[in-house]
PDB file of C-alpha atoms in Angstrom:
ATOM      1  CA  MET A   1       0.000   0.000   0.000  1.00  0.00           C
ATOM      2  CA  CYS A   2       1.093   3.588  -0.573  1.00  0.00           C
ATOM      3  CA  GLU A   3       3.478   5.019   2.040  1.00  0.00           C
ATOM      4  CA  LYS A   4       1.817   7.059   4.820  1.00  0.00           C
ATOM      5  CA  LEU A   5      -1.643   5.720   3.948  1.00  0.00           C
ATOM      6  CA  ARG A   6      -3.725   3.086   5.657  1.00  0.00           C
ATOM      7  CA  PHE A   7      -6.883   1.251   4.701  1.00  0.00           C
ATOM      8  CA  LEU A   8     -10.113   2.379   6.318  1.00  0.00           C
ATOM      9  CA  GLU A   9     -11.096  -0.053   9.061  1.00  0.00           C
ATOM     10  CA  TYR A  10     -14.824   0.471   8.483  1.00  0.00           C
ATOM     11  CA  PRO A  11     -16.491   1.290   5.140  1.00  0.00           C
ATOM     12  CA  TYR A  12     -17.401   4.973   4.759  1.00  0.00           C
ATOM     13  CA  LEU A  13     -15.996   5.835   8.216  1.00  0.00           C
ATOM     14  CA  PRO A  14     -12.495   7.310   8.036  1.00  0.00           C
ATOM     15  CA  GLU A  15     -10.517   8.219  11.130  1.00  0.00           C
ATOM     16  CA  GLY A  16      -8.177  10.582   9.283  1.00  0.00           C
ATOM     17  CA  ASP A  17      -8.754  12.484   6.045  1.00  0.00           C
ATOM     18  CA  ILE A  18      -9.739  10.251   3.118  1.00  0.00           C
ATOM     19  CA  ALA A  19      -6.820   9.995   0.710  1.00  0.00           C
ATOM     20  CA  VAL A  20      -8.072   7.535  -1.941  1.00  0.00           C
ATOM     21  CA  ALA A  21     -11.696   6.926  -2.908  1.00  0.00           C
ATOM     22  CA  VAL A  22     -13.856   5.496  -5.672  1.00  0.00           C
ATOM     23  CA  ALA A  23     -16.267   8.288  -6.590  1.00  0.00           C
ATOM     24  CA  ASN A  24     -17.301  10.647  -9.365  1.00  0.00           C
ATOM     25  CA  LYS A  25     -16.796  13.547  -6.961  1.00  0.00           C
ATOM     26  CA  GLY A  26     -14.177  14.331  -4.377  1.00  0.00           C
ATOM     27  CA  ASP A  27     -12.180  16.958  -2.570  1.00  0.00           C
ATOM     28  CA  LYS A  28      -9.069  18.307  -4.251  1.00  0.00           C
ATOM     29  CA  GLU A  29      -6.789  16.695  -1.679  1.00  0.00           C
ATOM     30  CA  MET A  30      -8.136  13.215  -2.456  1.00  0.00           C
ATOM     31  CA  SER A  31      -6.934  10.809  -5.124  1.00  0.00           C
ATOM     32  CA  ILE A  32     -10.132   9.852  -6.949  1.00  0.00           C
ATOM     33  CA  ILE A  33     -10.720   6.630  -8.872  1.00  0.00           C
ATOM     34  CA  GLU A  34     -13.525   7.236 -11.352  1.00  0.00           C
ATOM     35  CA  PRO A  35     -16.300   4.606 -11.014  1.00  0.00           C
ATOM     36  CA  PHE A  36     -16.692   1.968 -13.702  1.00  0.00           C
ATOM     37  CA  GLU A  37     -19.330   3.022 -16.239  1.00  0.00           C
ATOM     38  CA  VAL A  38     -22.277   0.616 -16.581  1.00  0.00           C
ATOM     39  CA  LYS A  39     -23.683   1.605 -19.955  1.00  0.00           C
ATOM     40  CA  ILE A  40     -26.911  -0.405 -19.654  1.00  0.00           C
ATOM     41  CA  LEU A  41     -28.041   1.738 -16.702  1.00  0.00           C
ATOM     42  CA  PRO A  42     -29.961   5.017 -16.978  1.00  0.00           C
ATOM     43  CA  ARG A  43     -27.639   7.959 -17.595  1.00  0.00           C
ATOM     44  CA  GLY A  44     -27.966   9.293 -14.041  1.00  0.00           C
ATOM     45  CA  LEU A  45     -26.750   5.994 -12.530  1.00  0.00           C
ATOM     46  CA  ARG A  46     -24.043   4.849 -14.940  1.00  0.00           C
ATOM     47  CA  ARG A  47     -21.108   6.081 -12.873  1.00  0.00           C
ATOM     48  CA  HIS A  48     -22.429   5.496  -9.379  1.00  0.00           C
ATOM     49  CA  ALA A  49     -19.631   3.879  -7.375  1.00  0.00           C
ATOM     50  CA  ASP A  50     -22.017   2.249  -4.896  1.00  0.00           C
ATOM     51  CA  LEU A  51     -23.608   0.148  -7.654  1.00  0.00           C
ATOM     52  CA  THR A  52     -20.399  -1.566  -8.786  1.00  0.00           C
ATOM     53  CA  PHE A  53     -17.909  -1.338  -5.912  1.00  0.00           C
ATOM     54  CA  CYS A  54     -18.314  -2.393  -2.274  1.00  0.00           C
ATOM     55  CA  TYR A  55     -15.453  -1.697   0.132  1.00  0.00           C
ATOM     56  CA  LEU A  56     -15.710  -3.891   3.232  1.00  0.00           C
ATOM     57  CA  GLY A  57     -12.917  -2.437   5.328  1.00  0.00           C
ATOM     58  CA  LEU A  58      -9.337  -3.422   6.170  1.00  0.00           C
ATOM     59  CA  GLY A  59      -8.279  -3.588   2.534  1.00  0.00           C
ATOM     60  CA  GLU A  60     -11.059  -5.914   1.271  1.00  0.00           C
ATOM     61  CA  ALA A  61     -13.599  -5.106  -1.453  1.00  0.00           C
ATOM     62  CA  VAL A  62     -16.051  -6.863  -3.762  1.00  0.00           C
ATOM     63  CA  CYS A  63     -17.093  -5.547  -7.161  1.00  0.00           C
ATOM     64  CA  ALA A  64     -19.460  -6.440  -9.998  1.00  0.00           C
ATOM     65  CA  PRO A  65     -17.827  -8.949 -12.385  1.00  0.00           C
ATOM     66  CA  GLU A  66     -18.035  -6.628 -15.386  1.00  0.00           C
ATOM     67  CA  SER A  67     -16.025  -4.042 -13.450  1.00  0.00           C
ATOM     68  CA  TYR A  68     -13.403  -6.374 -11.965  1.00  0.00           C
ATOM     69  CA  GLU A  69     -10.565  -5.856 -14.447  1.00  0.00           C
ATOM     70  CA  TYR A  70     -11.099  -2.103 -14.329  1.00  0.00           C
ATOM     71  CA  TYR A  71     -10.968  -1.832 -10.532  1.00  0.00           C
ATOM     72  CA  ALA A  72      -8.154  -4.391 -10.256  1.00  0.00           C
ATOM     73  CA  GLU A  73      -5.975  -2.193 -12.468  1.00  0.00           C
ATOM     74  CA  LYS A  74      -6.968   1.059 -10.764  1.00  0.00           C
ATOM     75  CA  THR A  75      -6.302  -0.244  -7.226  1.00  0.00           C
ATOM     76  CA  ALA A  76      -3.257  -2.442  -7.925  1.00  0.00           C
ATOM     77  CA  ALA A  77      -0.785  -0.007  -6.353  1.00  0.00           C
ATOM     78  CA  LEU A  78      -2.808   0.082  -3.129  1.00  0.00           C
ATOM     79  CA  GLY A  79      -2.602  -3.644  -2.433  1.00  0.00           C
ATOM     80  CA  LEU A  80      -6.390  -3.886  -2.158  1.00  0.00           C
ATOM     81  CA  LYS A  81      -7.764  -7.433  -1.917  1.00  0.00           C
ATOM     82  CA  LEU A  82     -10.466  -7.318  -4.573  1.00  0.00           C
ATOM     83  CA  THR A  83     -13.028 -10.098  -4.956  1.00  0.00           C
ATOM     84  CA  LYS A  84     -14.938 -10.581  -8.209  1.00  0.00           C
ATOM     85  CA  GLY A  85     -18.655 -10.846  -7.572  1.00  0.00           C
ATOM     86  CA  GLU A  86     -20.949 -13.355  -9.276  1.00  0.00           C
ATOM     87  CA  LYS A  87     -23.933 -11.215 -10.303  1.00  0.00           C
ATOM     88  CA  THR A  88     -23.759  -8.946 -13.318  1.00  0.00           C
ATOM     89  CA  LEU A  89     -25.903  -5.841 -13.034  1.00  0.00           C
ATOM     90  CA  GLY A  90     -29.339  -5.609 -14.612  1.00  0.00           C
ATOM     91  CA  CYS A  91     -30.593  -2.472 -16.292  1.00  0.00           C
ATOM     92  CA  HIS A  92     -33.513  -1.920 -13.888  1.00  0.00           C
ATOM     93  CA  TYR A  93     -34.136  -2.012 -10.138  1.00  0.00           C
ATOM     94  CA  PRO A  94     -33.608  -4.308  -8.287  1.00  0.00           C
ATOM     95  CA  GLY A  95     -31.193  -5.914 -10.756  1.00  0.00           C
ATOM     96  CA  ASP A  96     -28.878  -2.920 -10.492  1.00  0.00           C
ATOM     97  CA  SER A  97     -28.517  -3.222  -6.707  1.00  0.00           C
ATOM     98  CA  ALA A  98     -26.608  -6.460  -6.075  1.00  0.00           C
ATOM     99  CA  TYR A  99     -23.660  -4.606  -4.511  1.00  0.00           C
ATOM    100  CA  ASN A 100     -25.536  -1.671  -2.968  1.00  0.00           C
ATOM    101  CA  VAL A 101     -25.319  -2.640   0.697  1.00  0.00           C
ATOM    102  CA  ALA A 102     -25.208  -0.343   3.732  1.00  0.00           C
ATOM    103  CA  THR A 103     -22.777  -0.901   6.582  1.00  0.00           C
ATOM    104  CA  ILE A 104     -22.541   0.577  10.071  1.00  0.00           C
ATOM    105  CA  GLY A 105     -19.469  -0.760  11.792  1.00  0.00           C
ATOM    106  CA  ARG A 106     -19.668  -4.534  11.317  1.00  0.00           C
ATOM    107  CA  LYS A 107     -23.401  -4.615  10.627  1.00  0.00           C
ATOM    108  CA  MET A 108     -24.473  -4.985   6.993  1.00  0.00           C
ATOM    109  CA  PHE A 109     -27.987  -3.965   5.944  1.00  0.00           C
ATOM    110  CA  CYS A 110     -29.271  -5.162   2.578  1.00  0.00           C
ATOM    111  CA  ARG A 111     -32.088  -6.733   0.653  1.00  0.00           C
ATOM    112  CA  VAL A 112     -30.612 -10.209   0.931  1.00  0.00           C
ATOM    113  CA  ASP A 113     -32.588 -11.823  -1.901  1.00  0.00           C
ATOM    114  CA  ILE A 114     -30.984  -9.535  -4.510  1.00  0.00           C
ATOM    115  CA  THR A 115     -27.515  -9.133  -2.990  1.00  0.00           C
ATOM    116  CA  ASP A 116     -24.595 -10.906  -4.662  1.00  0.00           C
ATOM    117  CA  ALA A 117     -23.954 -14.272  -2.949  1.00  0.00           C
ATOM    118  CA  ARG A 118     -20.188 -13.881  -3.068  1.00  0.00           C
ATOM    119  CA  LEU A 119     -20.458 -10.473  -1.390  1.00  0.00           C
ATOM    120  CA  LEU A 120     -22.584 -11.974   1.381  1.00  0.00           C
ATOM    121  CA  ARG A 121     -20.082 -14.805   1.902  1.00  0.00           C
ATOM    122  CA  LYS A 122     -17.120 -12.434   2.016  1.00  0.00           C
ATOM    123  CA  ALA A 123     -18.935 -10.185   4.482  1.00  0.00           C
ATOM    124  CA  ALA A 124     -19.692 -13.161   6.732  1.00  0.00           C
ATOM    125  CA  GLU A 125     -16.025 -14.221   6.581  1.00  0.00           C
ATOM    126  CA  LEU A 126     -15.037 -10.726   7.732  1.00  0.00           C
ATOM    127  CA  GLY A 127     -17.376 -10.910  10.708  1.00  0.00           C
ATOM    128  CA  TYR A 128     -20.339  -8.870   9.489  1.00  0.00           C
ATOM    129  CA  GLU A 129     -23.787  -9.391  10.935  1.00  0.00           C
ATOM    130  CA  ILE A 130     -26.166  -9.508   7.935  1.00  0.00           C
ATOM    131  CA  ILE A 131     -29.443  -7.701   8.591  1.00  0.00           C
ATOM    132  CA  LYS A 132     -32.353  -7.871   6.137  1.00  0.00           C
ATOM    133  CA  ILE A 133     -34.155  -4.729   5.018  1.00  0.00           C
ATOM    134  CA  LYS A 134     -36.693  -4.096   2.249  1.00  0.00           C
ATOM    135  CA  GLN A 135     -34.739  -1.336   0.491  1.00  0.00           C
ATOM    136  CA  GLY A 136     -32.606  -2.574  -2.418  1.00  0.00           C
ATOM    137  CA  TYR A 137     -30.780   0.734  -2.745  1.00  0.00           C
ATOM    138  CA  ALA A 138     -29.420   0.252   0.765  1.00  0.00           C
ATOM    139  CA  LYS A 139     -26.193   2.272   0.542  1.00  0.00           C
ATOM    140  CA  CYS A 140     -27.869   5.024  -1.459  1.00  0.00           C
ATOM    141  CA  SER A 141     -30.336   5.361   1.401  1.00  0.00           C
ATOM    142  CA  VAL A 142     -27.826   5.453   4.254  1.00  0.00           C
ATOM    143  CA  CYS A 143     -25.087   7.824   5.375  1.00  0.00           C
ATOM    144  CA  PRO A 144     -23.066   6.201   8.192  1.00  0.00           C
ATOM    145  CA  ILE A 145     -21.504   8.725  10.595  1.00  0.00           C
ATOM    146  CA  THR A 146     -20.016   6.449  13.288  1.00  0.00           C
ATOM    147  CA  PRO A 147     -19.665   2.653  13.698  1.00  0.00           C
ATOM    148  CA  ASN A 148     -23.024   2.736  15.477  1.00  0.00           C
ATOM    149  CA  ALA A 149     -24.941   5.694  13.995  1.00  0.00           C
ATOM    150  CA  ALA A 150     -26.333   6.755  10.628  1.00  0.00           C
ATOM    151  CA  ILE A 151     -28.645   9.155   8.805  1.00  0.00           C
ATOM    152  CA  SER A 152     -31.292   7.840   6.412  1.00  0.00           C
ATOM    153  CA  ALA A 153     -34.594   8.691   4.759  1.00  0.00           C
ATOM    154  CA  ASP A 154     -35.594   5.019   4.647  1.00  0.00           C
ATOM    155  CA  VAL A 155     -38.028   3.963   7.374  1.00  0.00           C
ATOM    156  CA  SER A 156     -37.295   0.239   7.016  1.00  0.00           C
ATOM    157  CA  PHE A 157     -33.584   0.844   7.485  1.00  0.00           C
ATOM    158  CA  CYS A 158     -34.051   3.081  10.521  1.00  0.00           C
ATOM    159  CA  ARG A 159     -36.301   0.527  12.194  1.00  0.00           C
ATOM    160  CA  ALA A 160     -33.843  -2.302  11.481  1.00  0.00           C
ATOM    161  CA  ALA A 161     -30.904  -0.211  12.673  1.00  0.00           C
ATOM    162  CA  GLU A 162     -32.630   0.664  15.929  1.00  0.00           C
ATOM    163  CA  ARG A 163     -33.565  -2.994  16.527  1.00  0.00           C
ATOM    164  CA  ALA A 164     -29.884  -3.812  16.018  1.00  0.00           C
ATOM    165  CA  GLY A 165     -28.921  -1.270  18.678  1.00  0.00           C
ATOM    166  CA  ALA A 166     -27.752   1.498  16.332  1.00  0.00           C
ATOM    167  CA  ASP A 167     -28.716   5.169  16.449  1.00  0.00           C
ATOM    168  CA  CYS A 168     -30.489   6.424  13.317  1.00  0.00           C
ATOM    169  CA  LEU A 169     -31.831   9.835  12.327  1.00  0.00           C
ATOM    170  CA  LEU A 170     -34.796   9.662   9.944  1.00  0.00           C
ATOM    171  CA  ILE A 171     -34.870  12.523   7.433  1.00  0.00           C
ATOM    172  CA  THR A 172     -36.389  13.317   4.036  1.00  0.00           C
ATOM    173  CA  ASN A 173     -34.767  12.909   0.609  1.00  0.00           C
ATOM    174  CA  GLU A 174     -36.293  16.196  -0.586  1.00  0.00           C
ATOM    175  CA  GLN A 175     -33.892  18.608  -2.270  1.00  0.00           C
ATOM    176  CA  VAL A 176     -31.519  15.797  -3.354  1.00  0.00           C
ATOM    177  CA  LYS A 177     -31.066  15.963  -7.111  1.00  0.00           C
ATOM    178  CA  LEU A 178     -30.569  12.908  -9.362  1.00  0.00           C
ATOM    179  CA  GLU A 179     -30.671  13.104 -13.153  1.00  0.00           C
ATOM    180  CA  GLY A 180     -33.746  11.361 -14.557  1.00  0.00           C
ATOM    181  CA  TYR A 181     -35.519  10.976 -11.202  1.00  0.00           C
ATOM    182  CA  ASP A 182     -37.781  13.091  -8.993  1.00  0.00           C
ATOM    183  CA  ASN A 183     -35.126  12.980  -6.295  1.00  0.00           C
ATOM    184  CA  GLY A 184     -32.004  11.105  -5.252  1.00  0.00           C
ATOM    185  CA  PHE A 185     -30.869   9.737  -1.903  1.00  0.00           C
ATOM    186  CA  PHE A 186     -29.135  11.585   0.918  1.00  0.00           C
ATOM    187  CA  GLY A 187     -26.791   8.632   1.456  1.00  0.00           C
ATOM    188  CA  GLY A 188     -25.601   8.943  -2.119  1.00  0.00           C
ATOM    189  CA  ALA A 189     -24.956  12.664  -1.695  1.00  0.00           C
ATOM    190  CA  ALA A 190     -23.304  12.891   1.751  1.00  0.00           C
ATOM    191  CA  TYR A 191     -20.160  11.300   3.157  1.00  0.00           C
ATOM    192  CA  MET A 192     -17.741  11.485   6.058  1.00  0.00           C
ATOM    193  CA  LYS A 193     -14.573  13.261   4.947  1.00  0.00           C
ATOM    194  CA  ASN A 194     -12.877  12.362   8.217  1.00  0.00           C
ATOM    195  CA  LYS A 195     -13.999  11.390  11.705  1.00  0.00           C
ATOM    196  CA  THR A 196     -15.404  14.828  12.520  1.00  0.00           C
ATOM    197  CA  THR A 197     -16.609  16.246   9.180  1.00  0.00           C
ATOM    198  CA  LEU A 198     -19.716  15.414   7.131  1.00  0.00           C
ATOM    199  CA  CYS A 199     -19.616  16.664   3.536  1.00  0.00           C
ATOM    200  CA  ALA A 200     -21.936  16.522   0.562  1.00  0.00           C
ATOM    201  CA  LYS A 201     -22.012  17.382  -3.089  1.00  0.00           C
ATOM    202  CA  GLY A 202     -23.912  20.634  -2.672  1.00  0.00           C
ATOM    203  CA  ASP A 203     -24.984  22.939   0.129  1.00  0.00           C
ATOM    204  CA  LEU A 204     -26.341  20.929   3.060  1.00  0.00           C
ATOM    205  CA  ARG A 205     -28.256  23.989   4.251  1.00  0.00           C
ATOM    206  CA  ARG A 206     -30.702  23.325   1.402  1.00  0.00           C
ATOM    207  CA  GLN A 207     -31.738  20.051   3.052  1.00  0.00           C
ATOM    208  CA  PRO A 208     -35.105  20.577   4.819  1.00  0.00           C
ATOM    209  CA  ASP A 209     -33.850  18.708   7.905  1.00  0.00           C
ATOM    210  CA  TYR A 210     -30.536  20.573   8.096  1.00  0.00           C
ATOM    211  CA  GLU A 211     -31.014  21.722  11.697  1.00  0.00           C
ATOM    212  CA  LYS A 212     -31.983  18.219  12.815  1.00  0.00           C
ATOM    213  CA  ILE A 213     -28.953  16.807  11.023  1.00  0.00           C
ATOM    214  CA  CYS A 214     -26.608  19.288  12.705  1.00  0.00           C
ATOM    215  CA  ALA A 215     -28.063  18.506  16.139  1.00  0.00           C
ATOM    216  CA  PHE A 216     -27.657  14.757  15.517  1.00  0.00           C
ATOM    217  CA  LEU A 217     -24.082  15.205  14.321  1.00  0.00           C
ATOM    218  CA  ALA A 218     -23.217  17.353  17.339  1.00  0.00           C
ATOM    219  CA  ARG A 219     -23.984  14.443  19.655  1.00  0.00           C
ATOM    220  CA  TYR A 220     -21.018  12.669  18.076  1.00  0.00           C
ATOM    221  CA  GLY A 221     -18.674  15.630  17.802  1.00  0.00           C
ATOM    222  CA  ILE A 222     -19.241  15.981  14.045  1.00  0.00           C
ATOM    223  CA  GLU A 223     -19.757  19.174  12.048  1.00  0.00           C
ATOM    224  CA  ALA A 224     -21.368  19.612   8.621  1.00  0.00           C
ATOM    225  CA  GLU A 225     -19.329  21.224   5.859  1.00  0.00           C
ATOM    226  CA  ARG A 226     -21.791  23.384   3.950  1.00  0.00           C
ATOM    227  CA  GLY A 227     -20.675  23.114   0.298  1.00  0.00           C
ATOM    228  CA  GLU A 228     -22.211  25.002  -2.610  1.00  0.00           C
ATOM    229  CA  GLY A 229     -25.116  24.582  -5.035  1.00  0.00           C
ATOM    230  CA  GLU A 230     -27.827  21.939  -5.227  1.00  0.00           C
ATOM    231  CA  ILE A 231     -27.430  18.739  -3.229  1.00  0.00           C
ATOM    232  CA  GLU A 232     -26.749  15.933  -5.707  1.00  0.00           C
ATOM    233  CA  ASP A 233     -26.793  12.146  -5.348  1.00  0.00           C
ATOM    234  CA  PHE A 234     -23.526  11.219  -7.063  1.00  0.00           C
ATOM    235  CA  GLY A 235     -23.458   7.553  -6.033  1.00  0.00           C
ATOM    236  CA  SER A 236     -21.540   7.789  -2.748  1.00  0.00           C
ATOM    237  CA  LEU A 237     -17.884   8.375  -2.017  1.00  0.00           C
ATOM    238  CA  CYS A 238     -16.327   4.980  -1.299  1.00  0.00           C
ATOM    239  CA  GLY A 239     -13.166   5.702   0.669  1.00  0.00           C
ATOM    240  CA  ILE A 240     -10.415   3.081   0.534  1.00  0.00           C
ATOM    241  CA  CYS A 241      -7.374   4.717   2.128  1.00  0.00           C
ATOM    242  CA  GLU A 242      -6.915   7.506   4.635  1.00  0.00           C
ATOM    243  CA  LYS A 243      -3.941   9.570   5.692  1.00  0.00           C
ATOM    244  CA  SER A 244      -2.080   8.076   8.628  1.00  0.00           C
ATOM    245  CA  ASP A 245      -0.777  10.188  11.482  1.00  0.00           C
TER     246      ASP A 245
END
C-alpha cells in the first residue's frame, strides 16, 4: 500500500482524512478513482460507485464482475484485496442493486434476496452481521456517521438499525437531485470526509432537515461542511485509504 496511507477499518468511516476513494466527486486533496461506467443503466446511474464497488474495510472489497478488471488495475498499487462478484448488473431495479449494501461498523444492511452471494459470503467471513431490510438501494439510502450511527430517509432501514442497537436519524430525501428521477438519496450525496466532518455534493443547508442533522451530528462531535449549489446524489464516495498520522 502507498506510504503514509492506511486502509479504512470500516467502510465509509475514516478516522483521518480520506486519501483515496472510488467516486465521481471528491475533494481536491483526495486521489479519486472514477467509477466503472455501466452503460446499460440510466444515464444518471451509470457512474455510481455504490452500484459496482463495495469496500468492506481493512483492505477488502467486492465488485461487480463486469467491473473487476477495471478496478483491479486502478487499485493495484494500493494492495487492495479485490473479490470478483458473481452477479452482473441488470438495467432496472432491483437488478442494479446487487452490490448496494449499507454498513454501520460490522453490521451490513441489505435486501438479501438480490444481494450478490459472493459479497454476502465475504462479508460473513469478515465478521459482518447480515441484517435484512426491504430497500434494495441500501447504501444510497444510508449515510453512516459512526460505527453505530447513521442518517437515512428510509423507514425500514431506521427501524432495522434501531432494533440492532444502532442510532439512526430519519430525514427526508427532498432537495436531493438525481438526473432522470424526482429525487435522489441523501446517502448517495453525503459522506464522512474524516472522523469529525460530514460533507456533501452541494450545500447541506438546502436540506429541509438541516437543523436536525446538525443537532444529531453534534452528539457525536461531528460538524457539517456546507458546500455550494444543489445537493446531488452522485453515487456515494467509497473511501479506501486515509492519511495516517
